mmCIF file of C-alpha atoms in Angstrom:
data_model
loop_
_atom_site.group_PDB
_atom_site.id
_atom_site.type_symbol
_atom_site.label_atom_id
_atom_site.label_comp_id
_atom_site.label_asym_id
_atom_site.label_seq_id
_atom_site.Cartn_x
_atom_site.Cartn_y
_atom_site.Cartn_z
ATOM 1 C CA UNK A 786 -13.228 -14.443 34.698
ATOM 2 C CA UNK A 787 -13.284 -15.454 38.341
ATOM 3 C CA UNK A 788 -15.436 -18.879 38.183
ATOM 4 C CA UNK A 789 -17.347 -20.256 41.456
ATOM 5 C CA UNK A 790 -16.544 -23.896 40.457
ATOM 6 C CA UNK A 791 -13.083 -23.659 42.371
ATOM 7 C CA UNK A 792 -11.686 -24.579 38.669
ATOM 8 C CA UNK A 793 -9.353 -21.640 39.087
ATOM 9 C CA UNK A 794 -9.509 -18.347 37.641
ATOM 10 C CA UNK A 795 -9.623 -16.907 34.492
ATOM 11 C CA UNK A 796 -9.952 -13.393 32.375
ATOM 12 C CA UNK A 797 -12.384 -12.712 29.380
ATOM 13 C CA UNK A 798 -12.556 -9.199 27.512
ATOM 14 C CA UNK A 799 -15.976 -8.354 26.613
ATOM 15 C CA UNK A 800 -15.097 -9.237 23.085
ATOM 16 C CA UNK A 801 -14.229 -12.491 24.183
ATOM 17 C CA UNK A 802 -17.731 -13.288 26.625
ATOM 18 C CA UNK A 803 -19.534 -12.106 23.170
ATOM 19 C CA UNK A 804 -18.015 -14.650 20.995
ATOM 20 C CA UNK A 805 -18.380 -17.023 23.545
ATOM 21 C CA UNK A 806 -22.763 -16.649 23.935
ATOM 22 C CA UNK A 807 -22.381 -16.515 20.665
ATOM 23 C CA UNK A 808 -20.773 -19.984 20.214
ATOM 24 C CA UNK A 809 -23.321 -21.205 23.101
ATOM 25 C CA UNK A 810 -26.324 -20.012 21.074
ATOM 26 C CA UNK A 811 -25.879 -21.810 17.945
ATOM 27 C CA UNK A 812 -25.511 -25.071 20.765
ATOM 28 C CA UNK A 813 -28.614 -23.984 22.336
ATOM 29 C CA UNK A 814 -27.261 -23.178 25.317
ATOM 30 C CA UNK A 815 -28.253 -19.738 26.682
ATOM 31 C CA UNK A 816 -25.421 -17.168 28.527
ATOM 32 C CA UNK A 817 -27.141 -14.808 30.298
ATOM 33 C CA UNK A 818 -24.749 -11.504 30.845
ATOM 34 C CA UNK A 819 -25.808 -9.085 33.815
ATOM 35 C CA UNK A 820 -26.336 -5.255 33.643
ATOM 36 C CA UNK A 821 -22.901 -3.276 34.752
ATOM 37 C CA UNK A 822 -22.168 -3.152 38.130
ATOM 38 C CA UNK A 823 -24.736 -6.518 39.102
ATOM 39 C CA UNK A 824 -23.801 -8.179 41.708
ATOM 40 C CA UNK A 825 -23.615 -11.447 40.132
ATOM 41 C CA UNK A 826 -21.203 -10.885 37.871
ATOM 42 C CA UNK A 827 -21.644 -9.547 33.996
ATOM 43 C CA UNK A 828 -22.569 -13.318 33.136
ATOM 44 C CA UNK A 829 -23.539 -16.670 34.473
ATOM 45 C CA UNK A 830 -24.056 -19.915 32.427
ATOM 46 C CA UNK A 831 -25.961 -22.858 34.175
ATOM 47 C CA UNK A 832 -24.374 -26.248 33.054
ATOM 48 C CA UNK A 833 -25.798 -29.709 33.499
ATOM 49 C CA UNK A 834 -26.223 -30.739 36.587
ATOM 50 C CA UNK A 835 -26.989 -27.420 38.271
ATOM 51 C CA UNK A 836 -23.324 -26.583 37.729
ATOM 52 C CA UNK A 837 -22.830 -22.501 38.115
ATOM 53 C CA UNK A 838 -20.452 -20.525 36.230
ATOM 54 C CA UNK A 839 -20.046 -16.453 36.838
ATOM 55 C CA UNK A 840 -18.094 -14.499 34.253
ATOM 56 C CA UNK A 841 -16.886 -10.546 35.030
ATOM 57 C CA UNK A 842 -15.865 -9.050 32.097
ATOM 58 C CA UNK A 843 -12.785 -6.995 32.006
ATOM 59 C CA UNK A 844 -11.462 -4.585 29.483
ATOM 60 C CA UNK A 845 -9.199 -5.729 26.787
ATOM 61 C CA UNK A 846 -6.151 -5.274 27.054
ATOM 62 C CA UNK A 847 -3.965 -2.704 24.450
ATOM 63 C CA UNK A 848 -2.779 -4.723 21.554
ATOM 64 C CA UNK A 849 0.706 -2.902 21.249
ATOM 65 C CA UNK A 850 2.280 -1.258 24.626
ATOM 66 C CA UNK A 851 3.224 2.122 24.700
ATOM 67 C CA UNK A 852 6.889 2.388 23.956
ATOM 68 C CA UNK A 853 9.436 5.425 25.257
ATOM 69 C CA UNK A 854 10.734 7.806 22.818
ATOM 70 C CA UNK A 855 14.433 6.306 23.041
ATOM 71 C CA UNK A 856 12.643 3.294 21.670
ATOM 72 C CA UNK A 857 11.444 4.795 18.796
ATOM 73 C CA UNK A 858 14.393 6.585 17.800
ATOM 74 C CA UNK A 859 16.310 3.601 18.270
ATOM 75 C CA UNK A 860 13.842 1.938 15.287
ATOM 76 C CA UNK A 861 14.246 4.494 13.499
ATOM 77 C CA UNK A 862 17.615 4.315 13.173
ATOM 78 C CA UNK A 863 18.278 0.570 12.457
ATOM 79 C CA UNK A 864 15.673 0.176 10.471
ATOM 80 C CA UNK A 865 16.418 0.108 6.709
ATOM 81 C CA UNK A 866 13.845 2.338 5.176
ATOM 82 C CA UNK A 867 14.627 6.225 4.879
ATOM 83 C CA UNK A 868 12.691 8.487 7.319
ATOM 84 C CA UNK A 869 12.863 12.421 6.645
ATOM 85 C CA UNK A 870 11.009 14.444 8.795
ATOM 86 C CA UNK A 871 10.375 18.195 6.844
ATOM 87 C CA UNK A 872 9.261 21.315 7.885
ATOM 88 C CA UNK A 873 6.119 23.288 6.010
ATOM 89 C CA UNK A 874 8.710 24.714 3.359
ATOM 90 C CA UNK A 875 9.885 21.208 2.997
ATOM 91 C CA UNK A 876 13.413 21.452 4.895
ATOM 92 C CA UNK A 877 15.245 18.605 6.237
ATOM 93 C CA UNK A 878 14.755 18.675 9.302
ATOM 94 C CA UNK A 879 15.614 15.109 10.304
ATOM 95 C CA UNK A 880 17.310 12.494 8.463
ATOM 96 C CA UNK A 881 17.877 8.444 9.649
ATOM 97 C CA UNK A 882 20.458 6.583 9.567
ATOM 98 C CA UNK A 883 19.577 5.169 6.255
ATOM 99 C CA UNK A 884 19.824 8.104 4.029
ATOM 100 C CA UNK A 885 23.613 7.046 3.658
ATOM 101 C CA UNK A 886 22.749 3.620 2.423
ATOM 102 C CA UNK A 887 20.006 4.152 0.347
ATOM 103 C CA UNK A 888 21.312 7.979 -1.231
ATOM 104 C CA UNK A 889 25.020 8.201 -0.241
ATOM 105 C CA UNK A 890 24.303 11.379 1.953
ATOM 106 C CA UNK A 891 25.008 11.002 5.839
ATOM 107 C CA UNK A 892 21.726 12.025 8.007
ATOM 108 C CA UNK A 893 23.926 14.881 9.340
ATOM 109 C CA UNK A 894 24.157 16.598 5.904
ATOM 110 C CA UNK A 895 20.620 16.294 4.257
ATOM 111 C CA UNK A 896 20.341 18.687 7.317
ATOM 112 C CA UNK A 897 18.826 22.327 6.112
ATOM 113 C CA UNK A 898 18.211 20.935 2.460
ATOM 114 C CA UNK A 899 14.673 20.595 0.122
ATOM 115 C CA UNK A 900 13.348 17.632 -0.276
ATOM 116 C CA UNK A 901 13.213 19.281 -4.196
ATOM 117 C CA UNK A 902 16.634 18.543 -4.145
ATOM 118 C CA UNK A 903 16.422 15.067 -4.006
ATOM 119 C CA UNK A 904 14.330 14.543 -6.268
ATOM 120 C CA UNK A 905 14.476 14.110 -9.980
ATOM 121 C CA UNK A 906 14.313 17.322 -11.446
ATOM 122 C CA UNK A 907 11.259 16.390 -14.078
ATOM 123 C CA UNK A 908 9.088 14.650 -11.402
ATOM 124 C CA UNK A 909 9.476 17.017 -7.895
ATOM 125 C CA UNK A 910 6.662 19.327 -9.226
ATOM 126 C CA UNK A 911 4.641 16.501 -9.718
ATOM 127 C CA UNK A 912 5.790 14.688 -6.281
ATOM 128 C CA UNK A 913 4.734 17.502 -4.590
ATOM 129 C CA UNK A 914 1.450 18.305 -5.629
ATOM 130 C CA UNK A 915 0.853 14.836 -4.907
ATOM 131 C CA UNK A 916 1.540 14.586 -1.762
ATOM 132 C CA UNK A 917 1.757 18.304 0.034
ATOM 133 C CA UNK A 918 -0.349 19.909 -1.632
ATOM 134 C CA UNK A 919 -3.580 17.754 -1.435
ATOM 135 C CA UNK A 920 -2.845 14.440 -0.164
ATOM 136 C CA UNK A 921 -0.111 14.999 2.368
ATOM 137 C CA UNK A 922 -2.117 18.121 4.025
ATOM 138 C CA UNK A 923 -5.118 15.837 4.405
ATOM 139 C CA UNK A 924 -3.462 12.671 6.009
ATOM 140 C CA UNK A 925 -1.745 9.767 4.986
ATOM 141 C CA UNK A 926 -0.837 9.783 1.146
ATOM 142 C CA UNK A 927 -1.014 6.284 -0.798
ATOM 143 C CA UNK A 928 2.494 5.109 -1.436
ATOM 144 C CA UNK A 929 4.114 6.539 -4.583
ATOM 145 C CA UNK A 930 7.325 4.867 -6.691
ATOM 146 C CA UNK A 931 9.370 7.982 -7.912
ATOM 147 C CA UNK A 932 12.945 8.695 -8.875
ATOM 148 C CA UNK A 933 15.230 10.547 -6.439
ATOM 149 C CA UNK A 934 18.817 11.761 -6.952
ATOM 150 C CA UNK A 935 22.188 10.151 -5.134
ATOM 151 C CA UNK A 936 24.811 11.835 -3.699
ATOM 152 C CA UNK A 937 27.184 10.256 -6.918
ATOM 153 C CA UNK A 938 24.412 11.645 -9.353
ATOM 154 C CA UNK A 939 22.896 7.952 -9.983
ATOM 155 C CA UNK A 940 18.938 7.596 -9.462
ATOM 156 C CA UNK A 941 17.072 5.287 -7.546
ATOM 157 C CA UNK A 942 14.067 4.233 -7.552
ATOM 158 C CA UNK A 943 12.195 4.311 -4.141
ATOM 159 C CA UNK A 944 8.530 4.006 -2.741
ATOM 160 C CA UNK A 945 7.947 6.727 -0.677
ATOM 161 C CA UNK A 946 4.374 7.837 1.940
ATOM 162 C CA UNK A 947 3.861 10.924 3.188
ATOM 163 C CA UNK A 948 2.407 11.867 6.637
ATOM 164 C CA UNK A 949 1.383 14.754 8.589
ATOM 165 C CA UNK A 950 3.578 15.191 11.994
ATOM 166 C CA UNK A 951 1.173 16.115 15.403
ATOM 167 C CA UNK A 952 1.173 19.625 15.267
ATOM 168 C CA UNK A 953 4.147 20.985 17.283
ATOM 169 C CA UNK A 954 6.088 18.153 16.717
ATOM 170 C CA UNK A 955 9.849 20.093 17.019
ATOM 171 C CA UNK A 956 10.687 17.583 13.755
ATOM 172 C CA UNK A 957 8.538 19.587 11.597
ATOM 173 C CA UNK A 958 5.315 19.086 9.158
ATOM 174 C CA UNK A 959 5.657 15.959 7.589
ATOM 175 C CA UNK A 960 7.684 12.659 8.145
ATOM 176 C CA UNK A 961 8.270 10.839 4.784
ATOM 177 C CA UNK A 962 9.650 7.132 4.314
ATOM 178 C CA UNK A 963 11.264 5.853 1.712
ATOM 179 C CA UNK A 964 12.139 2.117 0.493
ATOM 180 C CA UNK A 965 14.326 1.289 -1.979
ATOM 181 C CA UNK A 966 12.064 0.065 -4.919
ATOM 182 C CA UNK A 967 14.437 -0.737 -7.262
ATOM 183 C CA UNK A 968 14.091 -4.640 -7.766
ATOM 184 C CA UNK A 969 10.532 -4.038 -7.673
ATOM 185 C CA UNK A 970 10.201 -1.353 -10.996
ATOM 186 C CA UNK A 971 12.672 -3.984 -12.452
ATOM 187 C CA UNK A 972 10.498 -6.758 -11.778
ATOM 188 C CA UNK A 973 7.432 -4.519 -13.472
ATOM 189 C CA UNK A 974 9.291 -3.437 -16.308
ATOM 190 C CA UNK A 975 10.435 -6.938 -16.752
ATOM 191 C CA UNK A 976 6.888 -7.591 -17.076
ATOM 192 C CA UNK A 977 5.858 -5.257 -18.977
ATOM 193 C CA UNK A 978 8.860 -6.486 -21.366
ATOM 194 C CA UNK A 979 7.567 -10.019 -21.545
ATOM 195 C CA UNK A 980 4.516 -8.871 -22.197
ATOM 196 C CA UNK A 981 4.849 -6.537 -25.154
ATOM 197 C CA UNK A 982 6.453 -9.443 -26.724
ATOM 198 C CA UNK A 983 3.528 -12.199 -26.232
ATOM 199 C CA UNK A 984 1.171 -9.285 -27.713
ATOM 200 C CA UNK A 985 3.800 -8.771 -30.449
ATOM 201 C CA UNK A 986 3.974 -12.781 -31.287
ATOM 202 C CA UNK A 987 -0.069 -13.297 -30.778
ATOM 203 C CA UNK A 988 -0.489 -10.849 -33.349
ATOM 204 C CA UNK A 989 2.304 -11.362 -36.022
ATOM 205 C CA UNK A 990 2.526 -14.216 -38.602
ATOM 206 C CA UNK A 991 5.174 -16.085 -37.790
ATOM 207 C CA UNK A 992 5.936 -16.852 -41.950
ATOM 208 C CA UNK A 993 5.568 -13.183 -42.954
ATOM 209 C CA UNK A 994 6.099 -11.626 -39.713
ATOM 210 C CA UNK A 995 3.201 -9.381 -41.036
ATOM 211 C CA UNK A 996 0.323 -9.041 -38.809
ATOM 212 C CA UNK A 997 -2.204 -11.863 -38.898
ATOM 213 C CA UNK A 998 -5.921 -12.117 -38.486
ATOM 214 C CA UNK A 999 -6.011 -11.463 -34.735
ATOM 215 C CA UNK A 1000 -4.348 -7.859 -35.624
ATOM 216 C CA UNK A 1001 -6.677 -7.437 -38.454
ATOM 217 C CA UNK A 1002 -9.767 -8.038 -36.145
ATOM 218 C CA UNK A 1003 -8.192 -5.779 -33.286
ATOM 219 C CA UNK A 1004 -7.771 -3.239 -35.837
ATOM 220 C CA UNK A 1005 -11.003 -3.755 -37.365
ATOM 221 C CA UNK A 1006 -12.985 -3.708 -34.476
ATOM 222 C CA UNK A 1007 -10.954 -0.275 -32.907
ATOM 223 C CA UNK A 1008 -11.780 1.489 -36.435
ATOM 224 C CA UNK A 1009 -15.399 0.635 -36.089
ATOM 225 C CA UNK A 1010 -15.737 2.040 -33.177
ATOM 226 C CA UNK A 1011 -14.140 5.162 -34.038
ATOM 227 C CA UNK A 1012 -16.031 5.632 -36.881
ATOM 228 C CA UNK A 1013 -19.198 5.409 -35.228
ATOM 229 C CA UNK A 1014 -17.732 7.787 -32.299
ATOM 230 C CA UNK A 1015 -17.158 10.229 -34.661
ATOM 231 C CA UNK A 1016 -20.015 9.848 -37.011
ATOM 232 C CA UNK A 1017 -18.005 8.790 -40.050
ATOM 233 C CA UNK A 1018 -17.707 6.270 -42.721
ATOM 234 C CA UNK A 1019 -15.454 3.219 -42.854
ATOM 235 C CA UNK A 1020 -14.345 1.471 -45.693
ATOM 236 C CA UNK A 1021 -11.815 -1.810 -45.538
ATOM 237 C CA UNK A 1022 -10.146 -2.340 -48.810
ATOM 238 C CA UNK A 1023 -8.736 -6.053 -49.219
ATOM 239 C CA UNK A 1024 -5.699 -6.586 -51.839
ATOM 240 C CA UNK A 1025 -5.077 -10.080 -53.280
ATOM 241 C CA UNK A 1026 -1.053 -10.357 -53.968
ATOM 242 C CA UNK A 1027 -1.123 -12.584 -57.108
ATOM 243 C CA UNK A 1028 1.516 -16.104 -56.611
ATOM 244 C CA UNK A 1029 1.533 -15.344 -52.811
ATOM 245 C CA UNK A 1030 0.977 -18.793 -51.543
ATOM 246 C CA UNK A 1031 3.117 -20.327 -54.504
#
């Protein structure tokens, strides 16, 4: 933003001169932005005083810079989720670093293996519809938590997201990456745990341990609606247990 006040010199994107009229407006001061290529500048703003400011707006600059390949490879491998890179029939065709931490394998010998075979056996038809067969050929899948096999037999659990690869790419189809999600499903199931038992105790006399009113009006209230679902009757038959209380 070169400035004719001798101030010195400074840059704003056009995002930036657009926030700024914006914050002049709502002062009541007006910034008046040129056509392209106007010899004044793409904006001048008349202070107090007959003080001149002119603005020329300059394209903003990439967020990220372009890295080199090497780079990439090189956080790829240190990084400490799994990337496997697969070809259309879902063959290895690149493994990082990783896959011996997380699976026990080194990269060098998922080489020329399915993907099927690291998976559990009763969820890689599943996995793969998922993501290759819909999701994966279409772009980026949501993440998934599955099961897949070690190299000592043990599972783990591990959140994986499937990608298409630019076409051509000499790595294959698809790149997939993996993270260990093993403290999180124990975290869930934890809490899924804890839960079951707070419905358990809100619902159970805690004399009798038979359930109490709460269950009876769950219960009552899921019948009725089944009955009228299905066009049927509904009776409730109450029993009085003689000397309970005594």
């Amino acid at each position: 933003m070169p400035a004719s006040t001798g101030l010195g010199e400074t840059f704003l994107d056009r995002h930036e001169l657009d926030a700024l009229r914006q914050w002049l407006l709502q002062r009541g001061i007006t910034l008046d932005v040129a056509e392209p290529g106007s010899a004044t500048g793409d904006a001048q703003l008349t202070l107090p005083g007959g003080l001149q400011l002119q603005f020329a707006a300059t394209e903003p600059a990439p967020l990220t810079p372009e890295l080199p390949a090497d780079d990439y490879r090189a956080l790829a491998e240190h990084a400490g989720d799994l990337l496997i890179a697969v070809d259309p029939d879902l063959i290895v065709r690149y493994a990082s670093p990783a896959a011996e931490a997380l699976l026990g394998w080194a990269p060098g010998e998922l080489a020329d293996r399915t993907l099927a075979e690291l998976l559990v056996a009763d969820e890689c038809a599943a996995f793969i519809a998922r993501h290759f067969v819909s999701a994966g050929s279409q772009g980026d899948s949501a993440p998934d938590v599955f099961r897949m096999r070690r190299r000592d037999g043990n599972t783990l659990w591990m959140e994986a997201r499937v990608a298409p690869l630019p076409a051509g790419s000499r790595l294959g189809r698809y790149v997939v990456s993996l993270r260990d999600a093993s403290r999180r499903k124990q975290a869930e199931e934890a809490l899924a745990a804890a839960n079951q038992a707070l419905a358990t105790l809100a619902t159970t006399d805690a004399l009798t341990e038979l359930a109490n009113r709460r269950a009876f009006d769950n219960a009552l209230r899921r019948e009725w609606f089944r009955a009228q679902r299905d066009a049927r009757p509904l009776a409730v038959l109450m029993v009085d247990i003689d000397h309970f209380k005594s």
